[in-house]
Every structure is written in C-alpha cells, then in structure tokens.
Coordinates of C-alpha atoms in Angstrom, one line a residue:
Chain A
M10 CA 55.3 123.6 -39.3
I11 CA 59.1 123.0 -39.1
E12 CA 61.6 121.7 -41.5
V13 CA 65.2 121.3 -41.0
R14 CA 67.5 120.0 -43.9
G15 CA 71.2 119.0 -43.8
L16 CA 71.6 120.7 -40.8
R17 CA 75.6 121.1 -39.9
K18 CA 77.5 122.7 -37.1
C19 CA 80.8 122.4 -35.5
F20 CA 82.5 123.9 -32.7
G21 CA 86.0 123.9 -33.5
D22 CA 87.1 120.4 -34.4
V23 CA 84.0 119.0 -32.7
I24 CA 81.1 118.2 -35.1
A25 CA 77.9 118.8 -32.9
V26 CA 75.6 118.5 -35.8
D27 CA 76.0 116.5 -38.7
D28 CA 73.4 116.5 -41.7
V29 CA 70.2 116.5 -39.6
S30 CA 67.2 116.6 -41.5
F31 CA 63.6 116.1 -40.2
E32 CA 60.0 117.6 -40.5
A33 CA 57.8 118.4 -37.6
R34 CA 54.0 118.8 -38.7
N35 CA 51.2 121.0 -37.3
G36 CA 49.0 119.0 -34.8
E37 CA 51.8 116.5 -34.1
V38 CA 54.3 116.2 -31.3
T39 CA 57.9 115.6 -32.8
A40 CA 60.6 114.0 -30.3
L41 CA 64.2 114.6 -30.8
L42 CA 65.5 111.6 -28.8
G43 CA 69.2 111.1 -27.8
E44 CA 71.7 111.2 -25.3
N45 CA 73.4 114.1 -23.8
G46 CA 75.6 115.4 -26.2
A47 CA 73.7 114.0 -29.1
G48 CA 73.4 117.4 -30.8
K49 CA 69.6 118.0 -29.9
T50 CA 70.2 121.6 -28.3
T51 CA 72.3 122.7 -30.9
T52 CA 69.8 121.5 -33.7
L53 CA 67.0 123.5 -31.6
R54 CA 69.2 126.7 -31.3
S55 CA 69.8 126.6 -35.1
I56 CA 66.2 126.4 -35.4
Y57 CA 65.4 129.5 -33.3
G58 CA 68.5 131.4 -34.6
L59 CA 70.6 131.8 -31.9
I60 CA 73.3 129.5 -33.4
Q61 CA 74.2 130.1 -37.1
P62 CA 74.6 126.6 -38.7
D63 CA 77.5 126.0 -41.0
A64 CA 75.3 124.2 -43.6
G65 CA 71.8 123.4 -43.9
E66 CA 68.3 125.1 -44.1
V67 CA 65.6 125.9 -41.4
R68 CA 62.1 126.8 -42.3
V69 CA 59.6 127.9 -39.9
D70 CA 55.9 127.9 -41.6
G71 CA 58.1 128.7 -44.7
V72 CA 60.0 131.3 -43.4
D73 CA 64.2 130.8 -43.9
G74 CA 65.1 130.7 -40.3
I75 CA 68.7 131.3 -41.2
A76 CA 68.4 134.4 -43.6
Q77 CA 65.5 135.8 -41.5
P78 CA 65.9 134.7 -38.0
Q79 CA 64.2 137.7 -36.5
S80 CA 60.7 136.9 -38.9
A81 CA 61.4 133.1 -38.0
R82 CA 61.3 133.6 -34.3
R83 CA 57.7 135.3 -34.5
G84 CA 56.1 132.1 -35.2
L85 CA 58.3 130.3 -32.6
G86 CA 57.9 129.5 -28.6
V87 CA 61.0 128.6 -27.2
L88 CA 61.7 126.6 -23.8
S89 CA 65.5 127.3 -24.0
E90 CA 68.1 125.0 -22.2
A91 CA 68.8 128.3 -20.3
R92 CA 65.5 129.1 -18.4
G93 CA 66.6 131.5 -15.6
L94 CA 64.3 134.0 -13.9
Y95 CA 65.1 137.2 -12.9
P96 CA 65.0 136.7 -8.9
R97 CA 63.4 140.2 -8.0
L98 CA 60.2 139.9 -10.2
T99 CA 57.0 138.0 -9.9
A100 CA 56.1 135.0 -11.9
R101 CA 53.3 137.4 -13.4
E102 CA 56.0 140.2 -14.0
H103 CA 57.9 137.8 -16.2
M104 CA 55.0 137.0 -18.1
R105 CA 54.0 140.4 -18.5
Y106 CA 57.3 141.4 -19.4
F107 CA 57.6 139.0 -22.2
A108 CA 54.2 139.5 -23.3
H109 CA 54.8 143.1 -23.7
L110 CA 58.2 142.3 -25.7
Q111 CA 56.3 140.2 -27.8
G112 CA 54.2 143.2 -28.7
L113 CA 50.8 142.1 -27.0
G114 CA 48.4 145.1 -25.9
R115 CA 47.5 145.3 -22.3
S116 CA 44.3 143.6 -22.0
E117 CA 45.4 141.0 -24.3
T118 CA 48.7 140.5 -22.1
E119 CA 46.2 140.2 -18.7
T120 CA 43.9 137.4 -20.5
R121 CA 46.7 135.5 -21.7
C122 CA 48.5 135.5 -18.2
E123 CA 45.5 134.4 -16.6
D124 CA 44.8 131.9 -19.1
L125 CA 48.5 130.5 -18.7
V126 CA 48.1 130.6 -14.7
E127 CA 45.1 128.5 -14.6
L128 CA 46.9 126.1 -17.6
L129 CA 49.9 125.3 -16.0
G130 CA 48.4 125.5 -12.4
M131 CA 50.4 128.9 -11.3
G132 CA 47.9 130.1 -8.8
D133 CA 49.7 129.4 -5.8
F134 CA 52.9 131.3 -6.7
A135 CA 52.0 133.6 -9.7
D136 CA 52.8 136.5 -7.4
R137 CA 55.6 135.7 -5.5
R138 CA 59.0 136.6 -6.6
A139 CA 61.1 134.3 -8.6
A140 CA 63.8 133.8 -6.0
G141 CA 61.7 131.9 -3.9
L142 CA 60.4 129.3 -6.3
S143 CA 60.8 125.6 -6.8
H144 CA 62.6 124.0 -9.6
G145 CA 59.1 122.8 -10.8
E146 CA 57.5 126.3 -10.5
N147 CA 60.5 128.0 -12.1
T148 CA 59.8 125.6 -15.2
K149 CA 56.3 126.3 -15.2
V150 CA 57.2 130.1 -15.6
A151 CA 59.7 129.7 -18.1
L152 CA 56.9 127.7 -20.2
A153 CA 54.5 130.3 -19.7
R154 CA 56.9 132.9 -20.7
A155 CA 57.5 130.8 -24.0
L156 CA 53.7 130.5 -24.9
L157 CA 52.3 133.8 -23.9
H158 CA 52.0 134.9 -27.5
D159 CA 50.4 131.7 -28.4
P160 CA 53.1 130.7 -31.1
A161 CA 51.9 128.3 -34.0
N162 CA 55.3 126.4 -33.2
I163 CA 56.7 125.4 -29.9
L164 CA 60.0 124.1 -29.2
L165 CA 60.9 122.5 -25.8
D166 CA 64.6 121.9 -24.7
E167 CA 64.2 118.9 -22.1
P168 CA 61.4 120.2 -20.8
T169 CA 60.9 117.8 -17.8
T170 CA 64.6 117.6 -16.6
G171 CA 64.9 117.8 -13.0
L172 CA 61.0 117.8 -12.5
D173 CA 59.2 115.7 -9.9
V174 CA 56.5 113.5 -10.9
M175 CA 53.7 115.8 -10.6
S176 CA 55.2 118.6 -12.6
T177 CA 56.9 116.1 -15.1
R178 CA 52.9 115.2 -15.5
A179 CA 51.7 118.4 -16.0
V180 CA 54.2 119.1 -18.5
R181 CA 53.3 116.2 -20.4
E182 CA 49.5 117.1 -20.4
L183 CA 50.6 120.6 -21.7
I184 CA 52.3 119.0 -24.6
V185 CA 49.3 116.9 -25.5
Q186 CA 47.0 119.9 -25.0
L187 CA 49.1 122.0 -27.4
R188 CA 48.6 119.3 -30.2
E189 CA 45.0 119.0 -29.8
R190 CA 45.1 122.7 -30.6
G191 CA 46.8 122.1 -33.7
K192 CA 50.2 123.3 -32.7
C193 CA 53.5 122.2 -33.8
V194 CA 55.5 120.8 -31.1
V195 CA 59.0 119.8 -31.2
F196 CA 60.6 118.4 -27.7
S197 CA 64.0 117.3 -27.1
S198 CA 64.5 114.5 -24.6
H199 CA 67.0 111.5 -23.4
V200 CA 64.0 109.8 -21.4
M201 CA 62.8 107.1 -23.6
Q202 CA 59.2 106.5 -21.4
E203 CA 58.4 110.1 -21.9
V204 CA 59.1 110.2 -25.7
A205 CA 57.0 107.1 -26.0
A206 CA 54.0 108.4 -24.0
V207 CA 53.6 111.7 -25.9
S208 CA 55.3 111.5 -29.4
D209 CA 53.6 111.0 -32.9
R210 CA 57.1 111.2 -34.5
I211 CA 60.5 110.3 -33.1
V212 CA 63.7 111.5 -34.5
V213 CA 66.5 109.6 -32.8
V214 CA 70.0 111.5 -32.7
S215 CA 73.3 110.2 -31.9
A216 CA 76.6 111.7 -32.2
G217 CA 75.1 114.6 -34.2
R218 CA 73.5 112.4 -36.9
V219 CA 69.9 111.2 -37.2
I220 CA 70.2 107.6 -37.1
A221 CA 66.3 106.7 -37.3
S222 CA 63.1 108.3 -37.4
G223 CA 59.5 108.0 -37.7
T224 CA 56.2 107.0 -35.6
P225 CA 56.9 104.9 -32.7
A226 CA 55.1 101.9 -34.6
E227 CA 57.6 102.3 -37.7
L228 CA 60.5 102.3 -35.2
R229 CA 59.5 99.3 -33.6
R230 CA 58.8 97.5 -36.9
S231 CA 62.3 98.3 -38.3
T232 CA 64.1 96.9 -35.7
G233 CA 61.8 94.2 -35.0
L234 CA 61.8 95.2 -31.2
D235 CA 58.8 95.8 -29.1
D236 CA 60.1 97.8 -26.3
L237 CA 60.7 101.0 -27.4
E238 CA 63.7 101.2 -24.9
D239 CA 65.4 98.1 -26.9
V240 CA 64.9 100.1 -30.0
F241 CA 66.8 102.8 -28.6
V242 CA 69.6 100.9 -27.4
A243 CA 69.6 98.9 -30.8
L244 CA 69.9 102.0 -32.5
T245 CA 72.2 103.6 -31.0
G246 CA 74.6 100.7 -30.8
H247 CA 74.8 100.5 -27.2
S248 CA 74.4 96.8 -25.8
G249 CA 73.6 95.5 -22.5
A250 CA 72.4 98.9 -21.0
R251 CA 69.0 96.9 -20.0
G252 CA 70.1 94.3 -17.7
Chain B
M24 CA 60.7 151.9 -35.8
T25 CA 57.7 151.5 -33.3
N26 CA 58.5 148.3 -32.8
F27 CA 62.3 149.3 -31.9
V28 CA 60.9 152.0 -29.5
A29 CA 58.3 149.7 -27.7
A30 CA 60.8 147.1 -26.9
L31 CA 63.2 149.4 -25.6
A32 CA 60.7 151.1 -23.3
V33 CA 59.6 147.6 -21.8
V34 CA 63.1 146.7 -21.3
L35 CA 64.0 150.1 -19.9
R36 CA 61.0 149.8 -17.6
K37 CA 61.8 146.2 -16.3
E38 CA 65.1 147.0 -15.7
L39 CA 64.4 150.2 -13.8
V40 CA 62.1 148.2 -11.5
D41 CA 64.7 145.3 -11.2
G42 CA 67.4 147.8 -10.2
F43 CA 65.1 149.5 -7.7
R44 CA 64.4 146.3 -6.0
D45 CA 68.1 145.3 -5.7
R46 CA 68.2 146.8 -2.3
R47 CA 71.8 145.9 -1.6
S48 CA 73.3 147.3 -4.2
L49 CA 71.2 150.4 -3.8
I50 CA 72.5 150.8 -0.4
S51 CA 76.1 150.2 -1.0
V52 CA 75.7 153.3 -3.5
L53 CA 73.8 155.5 -1.2
A54 CA 75.7 154.8 2.1
P55 CA 78.9 156.4 0.9
L56 CA 77.0 159.1 -0.5
A57 CA 75.3 160.1 2.8
L58 CA 78.5 160.2 4.4
L59 CA 80.0 162.6 1.8
P60 CA 79.0 165.5 3.6
L61 CA 80.2 164.5 6.9
L62 CA 83.7 163.9 5.0
F63 CA 83.6 166.9 3.7
Y64 CA 82.9 169.0 7.0
V65 CA 85.8 167.2 8.9
A66 CA 88.0 168.0 5.9
M67 CA 87.5 171.7 5.9
D68 CA 87.2 172.0 9.7
Q69 CA 90.8 170.5 9.9
A70 CA 91.8 172.8 7.1
S71 CA 90.3 175.9 8.8
E72 CA 91.4 175.0 12.1
S73 CA 95.6 175.1 11.0
V74 CA 94.9 178.4 9.1
E75 CA 93.1 179.7 12.2
R76 CA 96.0 178.6 14.7
A77 CA 98.4 180.3 12.4
R78 CA 96.4 183.4 12.6
Q79 CA 96.4 183.8 16.3
I80 CA 99.6 182.4 17.7
K81 CA 100.8 182.3 21.6
I82 CA 104.6 182.7 21.8
P83 CA 106.1 181.1 24.7
V84 CA 109.3 182.8 25.2
V85 CA 112.2 181.9 27.6
G86 CA 115.1 184.4 28.3
M87 CA 112.6 187.4 27.4
E88 CA 114.8 189.7 29.4
H89 CA 117.8 189.1 26.8
A90 CA 115.8 190.8 23.8
R91 CA 113.2 193.1 25.0
E92 CA 113.4 195.3 21.7
L93 CA 112.7 192.1 19.6
I94 CA 110.1 190.7 21.8
G95 CA 108.2 194.2 22.4
W96 CA 108.3 194.4 18.2
L97 CA 106.7 190.8 18.3
D98 CA 104.0 191.7 20.7
Q99 CA 103.0 194.6 18.4
Q100 CA 102.4 192.4 15.3
A101 CA 98.7 191.1 14.6
G102 CA 97.9 187.9 16.1
I103 CA 100.8 187.6 18.3
E104 CA 100.8 186.9 22.0
I105 CA 103.7 186.8 24.0
Q106 CA 103.7 184.4 26.8
Q107 CA 106.4 183.6 29.6
G108 CA 107.9 180.3 28.6
P109 CA 108.4 177.2 30.5
D110 CA 111.6 177.0 32.5
Q111 CA 112.4 173.7 30.7
P112 CA 111.4 174.4 27.3
R113 CA 112.5 171.1 25.8
E114 CA 110.9 168.7 28.2
A115 CA 107.8 171.1 28.2
V116 CA 107.4 170.9 24.3
R117 CA 108.3 167.0 24.2
N118 CA 105.6 166.5 26.8
G119 CA 103.0 168.8 24.8
D120 CA 102.7 171.2 27.4
V121 CA 103.4 173.8 24.9
D122 CA 103.2 173.5 20.9
F123 CA 106.5 175.1 20.7
A124 CA 108.9 177.9 22.6
L125 CA 111.1 180.6 21.6
V126 CA 114.4 180.4 23.4
I127 CA 116.4 183.5 23.5
P128 CA 120.1 182.7 24.7
E129 CA 121.7 184.9 27.4
D130 CA 124.6 186.3 25.0
F131 CA 121.9 187.8 22.6
A132 CA 121.7 191.1 23.8
E133 CA 125.8 191.4 23.9
R134 CA 126.1 189.7 20.2
F135 CA 123.3 192.0 18.7
A136 CA 124.9 195.3 20.4
G137 CA 128.3 194.1 18.8
S138 CA 126.7 193.7 15.4
K139 CA 127.2 190.0 15.4
T140 CA 124.7 187.5 14.4
A141 CA 122.4 186.6 17.3
E142 CA 120.9 183.7 17.5
V143 CA 117.3 182.4 18.7
E144 CA 115.9 178.9 18.9
I145 CA 112.4 177.8 18.0
I146 CA 111.9 174.4 19.7
V147 CA 109.6 172.3 18.1
E148 CA 108.4 168.6 18.2
G149 CA 108.3 168.2 14.4
M150 CA 105.9 165.9 13.9
D151 CA 102.6 167.7 14.1
R152 CA 102.6 169.1 10.7
S153 CA 99.4 171.5 11.8
L154 CA 101.7 173.5 13.5
D155 CA 104.0 174.1 10.5
R156 CA 101.9 177.5 9.5
S157 CA 102.5 178.9 13.1
V158 CA 106.0 178.1 13.2
S159 CA 106.9 179.4 9.8
R160 CA 105.0 182.4 10.6
V161 CA 107.3 183.0 13.8
R162 CA 110.1 182.5 11.6
D163 CA 109.0 184.7 8.9
L164 CA 108.3 187.6 11.7
I165 CA 111.8 187.2 13.0
R166 CA 113.5 187.1 9.8
G167 CA 111.5 190.3 8.7
Y168 CA 112.6 192.0 12.1
G169 CA 116.4 190.8 11.4
R170 CA 116.2 192.5 8.1
G171 CA 114.8 195.5 9.4
I172 CA 117.7 195.8 11.6
A173 CA 120.2 194.8 8.6
D174 CA 119.0 197.6 6.8
Q175 CA 119.5 200.3 9.6
R176 CA 123.0 198.9 10.1
L177 CA 123.8 199.2 6.3
I178 CA 122.5 203.0 6.1
V179 CA 124.0 203.8 9.3
R180 CA 127.4 202.6 7.5
G181 CA 126.5 204.7 4.2
I182 CA 125.6 201.6 2.5
S183 CA 122.3 200.9 0.3
P184 CA 120.6 197.7 1.5
E185 CA 120.2 197.2 -1.9
V186 CA 123.9 196.3 -2.2
A187 CA 123.3 193.4 0.2
R188 CA 120.2 192.1 -1.6
P189 CA 121.0 191.4 -5.1
V190 CA 118.1 189.1 -5.9
R191 CA 114.7 189.9 -4.6
V192 CA 111.9 187.6 -5.2
E193 CA 108.4 188.8 -6.0
T194 CA 105.6 186.5 -6.1
L195 CA 102.6 188.1 -7.8
E196 CA 99.4 185.9 -7.5
L197 CA 97.5 185.8 -10.4
A198 CA 94.6 183.5 -9.7
T199 CA 91.3 185.2 -9.0
Q200 CA 89.3 184.7 -6.0
Q201 CA 87.2 182.2 -8.2
Q202 CA 90.1 180.3 -9.6
R203 CA 91.5 179.6 -6.2
T204 CA 87.9 178.6 -5.3
A205 CA 87.9 176.3 -8.5
R206 CA 91.3 174.8 -7.1
L207 CA 90.1 174.2 -3.7
I208 CA 87.0 172.5 -5.1
G209 CA 89.0 170.7 -7.9
F210 CA 88.1 167.3 -6.8
M211 CA 84.5 167.9 -7.4
P212 CA 84.7 166.8 -10.9
L213 CA 86.5 163.6 -9.4
L214 CA 83.5 163.0 -7.2
L215 CA 81.0 163.6 -9.9
V216 CA 82.8 161.1 -12.2
M217 CA 82.9 158.6 -9.4
G218 CA 79.2 159.1 -8.8
I219 CA 78.6 158.3 -12.6
F220 CA 80.6 155.3 -12.5
V221 CA 79.3 154.0 -9.5
G222 CA 75.5 154.5 -10.0
G223 CA 75.3 152.6 -13.4
L224 CA 77.6 149.8 -12.7
Q225 CA 75.2 147.3 -10.9
V226 CA 72.5 147.7 -13.7
A227 CA 74.9 147.6 -16.4
I228 CA 76.7 144.3 -15.1
D229 CA 73.4 142.6 -13.9
S230 CA 71.6 143.0 -17.4
T231 CA 74.6 141.6 -19.3
A232 CA 77.0 139.4 -17.6
G233 CA 74.2 138.8 -14.8
E234 CA 71.6 137.9 -17.4
R235 CA 73.4 135.2 -19.0
E236 CA 74.8 133.9 -15.5
R237 CA 71.2 133.3 -14.3
G238 CA 70.3 131.8 -17.9
S239 CA 67.8 134.4 -18.8
L240 CA 69.6 135.9 -21.9
E241 CA 69.0 133.0 -24.0
P242 CA 65.1 133.2 -23.5
L243 CA 65.4 137.2 -23.7
L244 CA 67.1 136.9 -27.2
V245 CA 64.6 134.4 -28.7
I246 CA 62.1 137.4 -28.5
P247 CA 61.7 138.6 -32.0
A248 CA 62.7 142.3 -31.0
P249 CA 65.8 144.2 -32.4
R250 CA 68.9 143.5 -30.2
L251 CA 69.5 146.9 -30.4
S252 CA 66.4 147.9 -28.8
I253 CA 67.0 145.4 -25.9
I254 CA 70.5 146.8 -25.4
G255 CA 69.3 150.2 -25.7
G256 CA 66.8 149.8 -22.8
K257 CA 69.3 148.4 -20.6
W258 CA 71.7 151.1 -21.3
L259 CA 69.1 153.6 -20.8
A260 CA 68.2 152.1 -17.4
A261 CA 71.8 151.7 -16.4
T262 CA 72.4 155.6 -17.5
A263 CA 69.3 156.7 -15.3
F264 CA 70.8 155.3 -12.2
S265 CA 74.0 156.6 -13.0
L266 CA 72.5 160.2 -13.5
A267 CA 70.7 159.6 -10.3
S268 CA 73.6 158.9 -8.6
A269 CA 75.7 161.9 -10.1
L270 CA 72.8 164.2 -9.2
L271 CA 72.6 162.9 -5.5
T272 CA 76.7 163.3 -5.1
A273 CA 76.3 167.1 -6.5
A274 CA 73.5 167.7 -4.0
M275 CA 75.8 165.9 -1.4
V276 CA 78.8 167.9 -2.2
G277 CA 76.5 171.2 -2.1
I278 CA 75.5 170.3 1.5
G279 CA 78.9 169.7 2.5
L280 CA 80.0 173.1 1.2
E281 CA 77.1 174.7 2.9
F282 CA 77.8 173.6 6.1
S283 CA 81.7 173.6 6.2
P284 CA 83.5 176.3 7.8
L285 CA 84.9 178.0 4.4
Q286 CA 84.9 181.4 5.8
R287 CA 87.2 180.5 8.6
L288 CA 89.3 179.4 5.6
G289 CA 89.5 182.7 4.5
L290 CA 87.9 181.9 1.1
R291 CA 85.0 183.9 0.4
I292 CA 83.3 180.9 -1.6
E293 CA 79.9 182.0 -3.0
L294 CA 78.4 179.0 -3.9
D295 CA 76.9 180.4 -6.9
G296 CA 73.8 177.9 -7.8
G297 CA 74.5 178.9 -11.3
V298 CA 78.0 177.9 -11.5
M299 CA 77.4 174.8 -9.8
A300 CA 74.5 173.7 -12.1
L301 CA 76.5 174.5 -15.0
A302 CA 79.2 172.3 -13.6
V303 CA 76.8 169.5 -12.9
A304 CA 75.2 169.9 -16.4
V305 CA 78.4 169.8 -18.3
I306 CA 79.7 166.5 -16.8
L307 CA 76.2 164.6 -16.9
P308 CA 76.5 163.5 -20.7
L309 CA 79.5 161.6 -19.6
A310 CA 77.2 159.2 -18.0
F311 CA 75.6 158.0 -21.3
S312 CA 79.4 157.0 -22.4
V313 CA 80.4 155.3 -19.4
T314 CA 77.3 152.9 -18.8
A315 CA 77.9 152.0 -22.5
L316 CA 81.5 151.3 -21.9
Q317 CA 80.5 149.4 -18.4
M318 CA 78.1 147.1 -20.5
V319 CA 80.5 146.1 -23.4
V320 CA 83.1 145.5 -20.9
A321 CA 80.7 143.2 -18.7
T322 CA 79.4 141.5 -21.8
M323 CA 82.9 140.2 -22.8
A324 CA 83.5 139.1 -19.2
R325 CA 83.0 135.4 -18.8
S326 CA 81.1 135.4 -15.5
Y327 CA 79.4 138.1 -13.1
K328 CA 82.5 138.0 -10.7
E329 CA 84.6 138.5 -13.5
A330 CA 82.6 141.2 -15.0
Q331 CA 82.4 143.1 -11.6
S332 CA 86.5 143.1 -11.1
Y333 CA 86.7 144.3 -14.9
V334 CA 84.1 147.4 -14.4
S335 CA 85.6 148.1 -11.1
F336 CA 88.9 148.4 -12.5
L337 CA 87.7 150.6 -15.4
M338 CA 86.8 153.3 -12.6
L339 CA 90.9 153.6 -12.2
L340 CA 91.2 154.8 -15.8
P341 CA 89.6 158.0 -15.7
M342 CA 90.8 158.6 -12.2
L343 CA 94.0 158.7 -13.0
P344 CA 94.1 161.6 -15.2
L345 CA 91.9 163.6 -12.9
I346 CA 93.8 162.6 -9.7
L347 CA 97.0 164.0 -11.6
T348 CA 95.5 167.3 -12.6
M349 CA 93.3 167.9 -9.5
D350 CA 95.8 170.4 -7.9
S351 CA 96.8 172.2 -11.4
E352 CA 95.1 174.1 -14.0
I353 CA 95.0 172.1 -17.2
E354 CA 95.5 174.1 -20.3
D355 CA 92.6 174.1 -22.8
A356 CA 93.2 171.9 -25.9
I357 CA 90.5 170.4 -28.5
W358 CA 92.0 166.7 -28.3
R359 CA 91.0 167.1 -24.5
L360 CA 87.7 168.1 -25.5
M361 CA 87.2 165.0 -27.5
V362 CA 88.2 162.6 -25.1
P363 CA 85.6 161.5 -22.5
V364 CA 86.3 162.5 -19.1
L365 CA 89.2 164.7 -19.7
G366 CA 86.7 166.8 -22.0
Q367 CA 84.2 167.2 -19.1
Q368 CA 87.2 168.1 -16.7
Q369 CA 88.1 170.9 -18.6
L370 CA 84.5 172.2 -19.3
I371 CA 84.0 172.0 -15.6
Q372 CA 87.1 173.9 -14.6
D373 CA 85.9 176.5 -17.0
A374 CA 82.5 176.5 -15.4
M375 CA 83.9 177.0 -11.7
G376 CA 86.5 179.2 -12.8
G377 CA 83.5 181.6 -13.4
E378 CA 84.8 182.1 -17.1
G379 CA 81.5 180.3 -18.7
V380 CA 81.3 177.5 -21.0
A381 CA 81.6 177.9 -24.7
L382 CA 78.6 176.4 -26.3
V383 CA 81.1 175.1 -29.1
D384 CA 83.1 173.4 -26.4
F385 CA 80.3 171.7 -25.1
A386 CA 78.9 170.7 -28.3
V387 CA 82.2 169.1 -29.2
T388 CA 82.5 167.0 -25.8
A389 CA 78.8 165.8 -26.1
L390 CA 79.5 164.7 -29.3
S391 CA 82.4 162.9 -29.0
T392 CA 80.9 161.4 -25.9
A393 CA 77.9 160.7 -27.6
A394 CA 80.0 158.7 -30.2
F395 CA 81.9 156.9 -27.9
A396 CA 78.5 155.5 -26.0
G397 CA 77.3 154.6 -29.8
V398 CA 80.5 152.7 -30.7
C399 CA 80.3 150.8 -27.3
L400 CA 76.5 149.9 -27.9
W401 CA 77.3 148.9 -31.2
L402 CA 79.9 146.7 -30.0
T403 CA 77.5 145.2 -27.2
S404 CA 75.0 144.3 -29.9
H405 CA 77.4 142.7 -31.9
L406 CA 78.8 140.7 -29.1
F407 CA 75.3 139.7 -28.2
R408 CA 75.2 137.8 -31.7
R409 CA 78.4 135.8 -30.9
E410 CA 77.4 132.3 -29.7
R411 CA 80.4 132.4 -27.6
I412 CA 79.0 135.1 -25.7
V413 CA 75.3 134.2 -25.3
F414 CA 76.0 130.8 -24.1
G415 CA 79.0 131.8 -22.2
R416 CA 81.2 129.1 -23.6

C-alpha cells in the first residue's frame, strides 16, 4: 500500500511535480500515465526516497517515506529509470549481490534466484556476464534484482521501454502475476495500450499535475469516450493526435 | 551495526571480484611495475659505470718528453695509466678515437725550469657527461702536483706556503654511510606513493563515477543499507588494491636493488630487510586516505572521463613536495607529520636513515591520515545524498 499526498518538487524554476496525490492498493496495479517529462519519474523517486520532495507526504505500508526513507525502502522493490548492470558480473551474480545486500541468507538467496530465473525465463543467460546481454535480458536482470527480497510494494519506472514484443509480454505477465499474489504494483508508462491492458487504476499526469484518476471504466465515463487513447488525448488537452 | 558490517562486507567482496576481473586495468598497473627492476638496474649500471671509468683512467699524453717528471708522478697515482697519445689529438678526440687527451706543449720544460706558469691542455669533446668524473680527476691530480711544486718553491725562497694560501676549505662529510644510502634510494617513497595512488585509482573511480555512468548507482542506493556501509565497502576494496600495488612496488624495488651493481658504486648498501619492512609499514596507512580522497573527487566529477583526469591530476599534488625534497634531507617538524604524504616521507627517511621510527611520530601520522580518510568518506556519503550527484545532473 502506497499513499502519496500533495507531493511537490521543483528543480530550480521548473516545477517537476505539483500537488500529486494518489493511492495504490495491495492486489492492484496502479499506472502513472503521462508523456515524457510529466513528472512520473520524479514522483517515483520521491516514493523510494532518492529525491527529497519540497512538500507532501509519502507512506509505504504506513511508514513515512520522507522522515524514514531507510525503513520505507525495506518494503519496496524498485525498477528505477537507471537500470545499469555491472558488465563483469553474471546475471546470477547480480541477483546474489542484491539479495545479500537485502540481508537474505545463503540458501534463501539461492532459492529466490532459481525462482526468478524461472519466472522471468532467464535460464539461457543467467550465467553470462552482463556485458554481452541484450536490452531485454538486461531489463529482466534489473527486474529480478528488484524482486529478490519479495517486496510487498513494487515500483516499476517505464518497465517496457525499448523492449521487443516478447520481452514486453513477459513484463506484462509478470505484473499480472504480482497482482495475483496480492502485491501493490505501481508502474509508469506513456504507452496507452499497455496501461489499458494491465491496470486496475490509472493516474493521468501532465506537466507535474494529476489531471484525472480512476479505473479505466471511470475514466471512460467521465470523458464520454470509449477508447482510452482518446481519453488520454482529451485529458491532456492535445487535439488531433490520433488521425 | 551487524547490518552495517554485513552490507559493507558484501560490497567489499563484490568490488574485489569486479576489480580482479577488470583485466585491462590490472595489466595497466602491473606492466609498469614489472619493468621497475629493469629500470633500476639500468640506472644503477650507468651510474656505476661512470664511477668506475673515473677510477681507472687511461691518459693519452701528447708531448710526454716535455714533462717527464709530471708524467712520471701521474703514472704512480692509483688508477692512472699513461698512454702514448695520438699525433693529431684534436681530430682524435673529435672522431672519438680517444675520450680525451692531455697535451704538453714544447715550452713546458723551459717555463717550468724558469719558475713561470707552465700550461698543459686537456682536450675533451665536452658533450659526453659521463667523462666529467675522469676529466675532473685528471685536472685535480695535475693541480695537486702543481700545488706541491709551488710549496717547494716557496720553501726554497724561505716563505711559508701558508702565506700563499690565505683560505683553506675543508669539507667535513657528516652523513653516515646509511644516510648516504637513504639519499641514494630517496626516490623509494616516491615510488611507493605512486604505487599507492595507481593501485586504488581504478576501483575508486569505477565504483563511484563509473557506477553512476552505467546506471547502477540508483538501484544500489534503493537498497535499505546504510550509505556509509556501501561507501565503506567500496573504499576498503580500493584500499586493498592500493595496498597490494604498494607492496608489489616495494618488492620490485627490492628485487631491483638486489641485482643492481651497487657495490661497484662504492656503496655498501646492506639491504637490511628490517629497515625496508619498516619503511614500507610506515607508508602503508597512506593508502587508506589516498583511496578515500580519490573516491570523493571521483564522486564529484560529472563523468567517468572527468573523474579519471581529476584523479590522475591528484597524483601530482603529493609528488611535487616529494620530488622537491628527494635529494635533500628534510627537517623533522610536527606539522609535517600531520600532513598525509609529507608525514610518511619523514617517517621513511627516519627509517632508512637507520635512526628508527618513534612510536609517537608514527601514531601522529597514522591518526592524522585516518582523520583525513574519515573526512573524505563522510564527504562522499554526504555527496551520495545529493540528487545532483546521484542522478548526474
């Protein structure tokens, strides 16, 4: 469960996030939908405490994420915007490193690694060094790294960007599986179809502000439009984007 | 606390493995080190060659018959051998047939007998510095001969030679054999400091600026481990590489000295293992503060490349005072002990001079070095909190 209230963050004169509030519940997938630069990444970074917001409140399972970022992070699994790997370590070594850093024991680490290798279909490249991995494989390792400690809340920043069809599909399936296991999943995206396919709730962000939120059905009803892409276009105020 | 140590150990292990797999960087550190003994040998060999040449001198003499007495006297001097010189001494020297030539003019005997200043000429190319010692030895010998003759002439005339010598210079050499040795290997601290700087540099940069540039810093910082323990692990890994590099440097210098022709230099360097070990032990704590400094500088840099140039530049800072004071002895001073590098330099000098190292001095140096490292680490962890640094904006 993640609660964000009145979040505000400026970089110099630029207001990146302005009074953003939403709630992401357990067993639901919440999407942050918006164009590039809408403030999605800044919002997510504020939740996992690498950005100190100028105002607002963040709670992760009730823990104050701003006053106690360390404790709040314990309940979080994060696929951040930056998802680089160590070129000289293998995929499995990455998982072990992060599992040990999360405080997992030896045998627990090995079982979790095996589970994730299977879940994400990493068998072919689990013991290859990261330097030779494809973009999709790279993303899978980064996802595994975020999920090792079986966190209750999962933040995914643009998880499918740059992935091919098969990898995108695998990520979507993963998101659905996580929801089925009762996790609280928050992911950001600028791809309408993707959001429509997996989200229970959509928070539409534009220029740092939440301009609409609700279930896909609620959004359709409030705008009187059937197609979610039209809804998005209508909400963000762009016209003629879809020929 | 256990959390802190556990995370630190995990990071340390990972950075060590990662560092070892970075073959290219390892080779770039190891290759120059492997060449060190060879360089050493060549330098020592050249030095001893010029010393030897000065000790065993053949003098090609032209016009020997004009100064039989002088030549006879020279011939009796140790290490001097008189040879018949070439007919055309200038050409012979220019062509390199002989290194130099002593020419005695025809009027030598006449002027000598008449108590006038008689001239001799030493013909030398002037470019070959390795001949300096030989030529100055010959010059000194002939001057000495002249002074002896002058004294005799004055005594014959009833004048004390002291009248003609108002000032006399005596050089008292105070340096003990070991101090001279210390000066000879005065570049040893420089090499060790270089070893320390070069060894940890790669890990220090790769685990800070490199980590951000490849986009692995953000995932790492999301881990709920204390920042300082993550930084501590990186720091200890860099320090381990730095220490290994310093020890290797010391070993290479040791090998170089062992096989160098030092005896031919007339220096009885007893490579006292204890003294060497002390010198190395005294400088090793420096590694801890050097890597900490490299990390804070690399963290501040905007990119990997920028970090590399800053950190390389950093190496020049301690080199400057070391190079300036390499030949001379520095005076002991408490402020010097408190400055990293300078303190270690003083301790090494004490160690190599055979005077031993005072425990208090060592403690002062180690403490100030540790404090310096602590400040750098604190600064680095502080920087890791800055959004600008973490996200590289």
